[in-house]
Coordinates of C-alpha atoms and ligand atoms in Angstrom, one line a residue:
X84 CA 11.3 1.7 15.9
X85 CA 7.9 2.0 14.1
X86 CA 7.0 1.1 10.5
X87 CA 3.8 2.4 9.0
X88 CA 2.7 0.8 6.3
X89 CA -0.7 -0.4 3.9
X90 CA -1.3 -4.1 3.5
X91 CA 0.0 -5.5 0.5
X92 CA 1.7 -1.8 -0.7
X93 CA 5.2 -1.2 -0.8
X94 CA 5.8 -0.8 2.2
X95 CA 5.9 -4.6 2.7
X96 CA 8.9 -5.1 1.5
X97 CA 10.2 -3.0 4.7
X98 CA 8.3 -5.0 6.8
X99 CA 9.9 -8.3 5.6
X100 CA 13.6 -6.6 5.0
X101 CA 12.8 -6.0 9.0
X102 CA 12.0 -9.3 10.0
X103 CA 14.8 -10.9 7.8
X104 CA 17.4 -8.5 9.5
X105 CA 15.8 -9.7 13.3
X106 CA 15.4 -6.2 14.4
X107 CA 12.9 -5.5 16.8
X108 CA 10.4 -2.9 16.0
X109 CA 5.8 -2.1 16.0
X110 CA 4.1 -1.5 13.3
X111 CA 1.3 0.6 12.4
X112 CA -0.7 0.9 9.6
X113 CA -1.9 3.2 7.4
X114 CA -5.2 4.4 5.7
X115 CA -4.4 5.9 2.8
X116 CA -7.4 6.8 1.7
X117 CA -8.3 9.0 4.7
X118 CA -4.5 9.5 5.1
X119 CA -5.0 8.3 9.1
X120 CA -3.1 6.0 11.0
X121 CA -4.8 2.8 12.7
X122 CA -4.3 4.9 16.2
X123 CA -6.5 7.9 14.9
X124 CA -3.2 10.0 14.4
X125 CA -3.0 12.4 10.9
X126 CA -0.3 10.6 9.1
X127 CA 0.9 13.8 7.5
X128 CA 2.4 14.5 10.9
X129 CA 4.9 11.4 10.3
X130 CA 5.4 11.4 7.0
X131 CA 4.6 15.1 4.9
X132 CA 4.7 13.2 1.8
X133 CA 1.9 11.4 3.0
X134 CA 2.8 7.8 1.8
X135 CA 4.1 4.5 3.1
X136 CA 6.6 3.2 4.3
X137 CA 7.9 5.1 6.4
X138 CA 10.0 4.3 9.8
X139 CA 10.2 6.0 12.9
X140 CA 14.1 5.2 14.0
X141 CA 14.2 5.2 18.1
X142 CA 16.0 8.3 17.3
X143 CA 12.7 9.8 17.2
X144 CA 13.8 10.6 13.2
X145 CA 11.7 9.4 10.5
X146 CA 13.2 8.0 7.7
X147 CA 10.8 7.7 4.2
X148 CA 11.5 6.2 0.9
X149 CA 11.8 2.6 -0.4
X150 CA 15.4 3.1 -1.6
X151 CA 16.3 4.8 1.8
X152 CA 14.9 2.7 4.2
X153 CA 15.7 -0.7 2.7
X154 CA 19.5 0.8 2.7
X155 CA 19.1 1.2 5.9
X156 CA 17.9 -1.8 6.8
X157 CA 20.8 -3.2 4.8
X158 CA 23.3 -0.9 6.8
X159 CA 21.4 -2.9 9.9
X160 CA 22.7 -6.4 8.9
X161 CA 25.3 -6.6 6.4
X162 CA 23.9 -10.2 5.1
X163 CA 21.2 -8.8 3.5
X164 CA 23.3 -6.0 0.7
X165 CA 25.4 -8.3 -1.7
X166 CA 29.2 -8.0 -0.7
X167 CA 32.5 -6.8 -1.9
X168 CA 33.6 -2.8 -2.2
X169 CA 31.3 -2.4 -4.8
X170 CA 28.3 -4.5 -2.7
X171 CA 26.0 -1.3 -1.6
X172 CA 26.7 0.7 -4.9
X173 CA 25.0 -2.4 -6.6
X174 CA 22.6 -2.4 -4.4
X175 CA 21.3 1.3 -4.8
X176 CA 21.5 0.3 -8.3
X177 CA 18.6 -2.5 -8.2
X178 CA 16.8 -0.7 -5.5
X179 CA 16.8 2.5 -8.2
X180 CA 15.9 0.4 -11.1
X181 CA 12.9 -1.4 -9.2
X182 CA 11.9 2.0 -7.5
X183 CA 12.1 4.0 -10.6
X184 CA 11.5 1.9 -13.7
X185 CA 9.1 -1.0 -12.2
X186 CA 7.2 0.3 -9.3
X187 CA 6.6 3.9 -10.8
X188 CA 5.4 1.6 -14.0
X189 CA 2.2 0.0 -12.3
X190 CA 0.5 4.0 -11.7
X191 CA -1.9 3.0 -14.2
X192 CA -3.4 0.1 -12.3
X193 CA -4.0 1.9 -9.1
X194 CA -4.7 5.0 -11.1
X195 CA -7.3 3.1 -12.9
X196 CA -6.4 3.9 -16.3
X197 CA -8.1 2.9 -19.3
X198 CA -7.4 -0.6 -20.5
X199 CA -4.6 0.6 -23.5
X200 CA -2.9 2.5 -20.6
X201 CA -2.8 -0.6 -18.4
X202 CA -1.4 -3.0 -21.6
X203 CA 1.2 -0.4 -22.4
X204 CA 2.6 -0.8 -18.7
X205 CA 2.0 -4.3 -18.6
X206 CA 4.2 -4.2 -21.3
X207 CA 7.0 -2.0 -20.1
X208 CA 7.0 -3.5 -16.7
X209 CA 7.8 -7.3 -18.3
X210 CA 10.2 -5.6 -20.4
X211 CA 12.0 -4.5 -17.6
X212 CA 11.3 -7.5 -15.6
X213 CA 13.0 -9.4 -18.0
X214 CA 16.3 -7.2 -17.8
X215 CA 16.1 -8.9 -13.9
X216 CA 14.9 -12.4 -15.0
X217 CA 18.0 -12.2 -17.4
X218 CA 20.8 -10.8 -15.2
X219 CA 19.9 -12.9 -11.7
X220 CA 22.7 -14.1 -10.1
X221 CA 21.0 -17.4 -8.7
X222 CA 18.0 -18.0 -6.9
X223 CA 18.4 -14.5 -5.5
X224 CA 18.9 -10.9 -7.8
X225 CA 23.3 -11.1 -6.3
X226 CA 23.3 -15.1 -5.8
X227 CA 22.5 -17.3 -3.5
X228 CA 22.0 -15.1 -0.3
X229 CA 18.9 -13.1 -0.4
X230 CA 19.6 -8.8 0.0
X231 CA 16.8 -6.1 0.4
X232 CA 16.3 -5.5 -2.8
X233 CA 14.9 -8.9 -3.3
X234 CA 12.2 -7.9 -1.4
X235 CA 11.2 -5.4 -3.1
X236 CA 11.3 -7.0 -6.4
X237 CA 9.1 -10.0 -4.9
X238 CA 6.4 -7.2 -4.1
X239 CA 6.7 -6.0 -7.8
X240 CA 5.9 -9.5 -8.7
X241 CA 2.8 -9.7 -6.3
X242 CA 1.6 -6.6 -7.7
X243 CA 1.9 -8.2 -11.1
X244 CA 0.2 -11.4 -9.9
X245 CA -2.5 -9.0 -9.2
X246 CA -2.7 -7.3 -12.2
X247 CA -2.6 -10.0 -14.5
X248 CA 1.5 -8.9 -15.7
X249 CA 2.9 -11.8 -16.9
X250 CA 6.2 -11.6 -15.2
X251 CA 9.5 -13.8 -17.5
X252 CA 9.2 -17.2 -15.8
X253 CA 12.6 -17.2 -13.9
X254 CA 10.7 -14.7 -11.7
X255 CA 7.4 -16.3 -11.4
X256 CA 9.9 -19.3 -9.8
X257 CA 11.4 -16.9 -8.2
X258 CA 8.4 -15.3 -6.9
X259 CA 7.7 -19.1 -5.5
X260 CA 10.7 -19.0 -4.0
X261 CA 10.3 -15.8 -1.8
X262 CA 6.8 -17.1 -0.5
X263 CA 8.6 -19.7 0.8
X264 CA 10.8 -17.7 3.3
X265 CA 9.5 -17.5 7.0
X266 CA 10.1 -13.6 7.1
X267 CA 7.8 -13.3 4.1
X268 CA 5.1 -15.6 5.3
X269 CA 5.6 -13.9 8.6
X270 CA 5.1 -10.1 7.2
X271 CA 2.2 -11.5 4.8
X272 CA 0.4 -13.1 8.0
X273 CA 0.2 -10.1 9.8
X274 CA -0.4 -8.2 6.5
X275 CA -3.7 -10.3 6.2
X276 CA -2.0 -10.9 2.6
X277 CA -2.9 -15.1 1.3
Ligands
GSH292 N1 8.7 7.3 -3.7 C1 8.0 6.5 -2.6 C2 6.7 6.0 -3.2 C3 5.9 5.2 -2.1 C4 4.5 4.8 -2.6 O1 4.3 4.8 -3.9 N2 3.6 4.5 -1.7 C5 2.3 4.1 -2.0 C6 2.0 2.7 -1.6 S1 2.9 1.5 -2.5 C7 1.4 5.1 -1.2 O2 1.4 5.2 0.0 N3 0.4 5.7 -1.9 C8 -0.5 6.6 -1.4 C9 -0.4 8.0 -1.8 O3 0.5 8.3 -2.5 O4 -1.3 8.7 -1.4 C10 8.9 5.3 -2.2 O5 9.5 4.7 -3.0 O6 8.9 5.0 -1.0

């Protein structure tokens, strides 16, 4: 199994939901500027869409898609979706709501929109950040066991480190939190991410 990714994108929350699951798999990254991967091959060849992440099962299929591949992951080792019959339909739910209203929210930033642009998304993504800050379970988004979509927020909230979003404080602690799990220092390390 292969992940290919871009430091510090996305696609690290797929690395660390890998390490956190203990599967065993490469990585490979991705420029996504020139749209080539580290070994010299056209990216578009993995992945059409031509963005990260995306994972090469051992299959030989390629899976792409946050919300996808972090439900598979999730699929992998049951620990990391909350539980109950209703466990993985609340999962899509955060993965969705961080995919659709909070990660599609920072375009501006890497877009390098004009300073209004940037404050009205600043704005919308703590607005929806708080809706998460508000309705955590625990130190985690379900409780007190940590699920996929946890790792996705925390990369929402490094993003908004970066950007100067002021994120509601229970996730700036909980943003503390996540840095201190090995899996996340682990994925960070080899990221070349502080
Ligand atoms: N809908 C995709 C979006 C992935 C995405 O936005 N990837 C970014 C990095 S965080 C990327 O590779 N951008 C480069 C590009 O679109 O050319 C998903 O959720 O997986």
């Amino acid at each position: 199994m292969k992940l290919y990714y871009a430091p510090g994108a996305c696609s690290l929350a797929d690395h660390i939901a890998l390490h956190e699951a203990g599967l065993s798999f490469e990585h490979e990254k991705v420029d996504l500027k020139t749209k080539l991967t580290e070994g010299g091959v056209d990216f578009s060849t993995i992945n059409p869409k031509g963005y990260v992440p995306a994972l090469t099962l051992d299959s030989g299929e390629t899976l792409s898609e946050n919300i996808a591949i972090l439900d598979w992951i999730a699929h992998q080792d049951s620990k990391l979706a909350p539980s109950g019959p209703m466990g993985h339909t609340h999962l899509l739910e955060a993965l969705a709501f961080i995919s659709t209203e909070i990660h599609k929210s920072f375009k501006p930033f890497f877009a390098g929109a004009g300073d209004s642009d940037k404050a009205k998304a600043g704005e919308m993504i703590g607005k929806r950040m708080g809706y998460l800050a508000d309705t955590l379970k625990g130190d985690y988004l379900f409780g007190s066991s940590v699920s996929v979509a946890d790792f996705y927020l925390f990369v929402m909230l490094l993003w908004a480190k970066k950007f100067g979003v002021e994120p509601p404080a229970p996730l700036v602690a909980f943003r503390e939190r996540m840095m201190t799990l090995p899996s996340v220092q682990k994925a960070m390390r080899h990221e070349g991410l502080n």
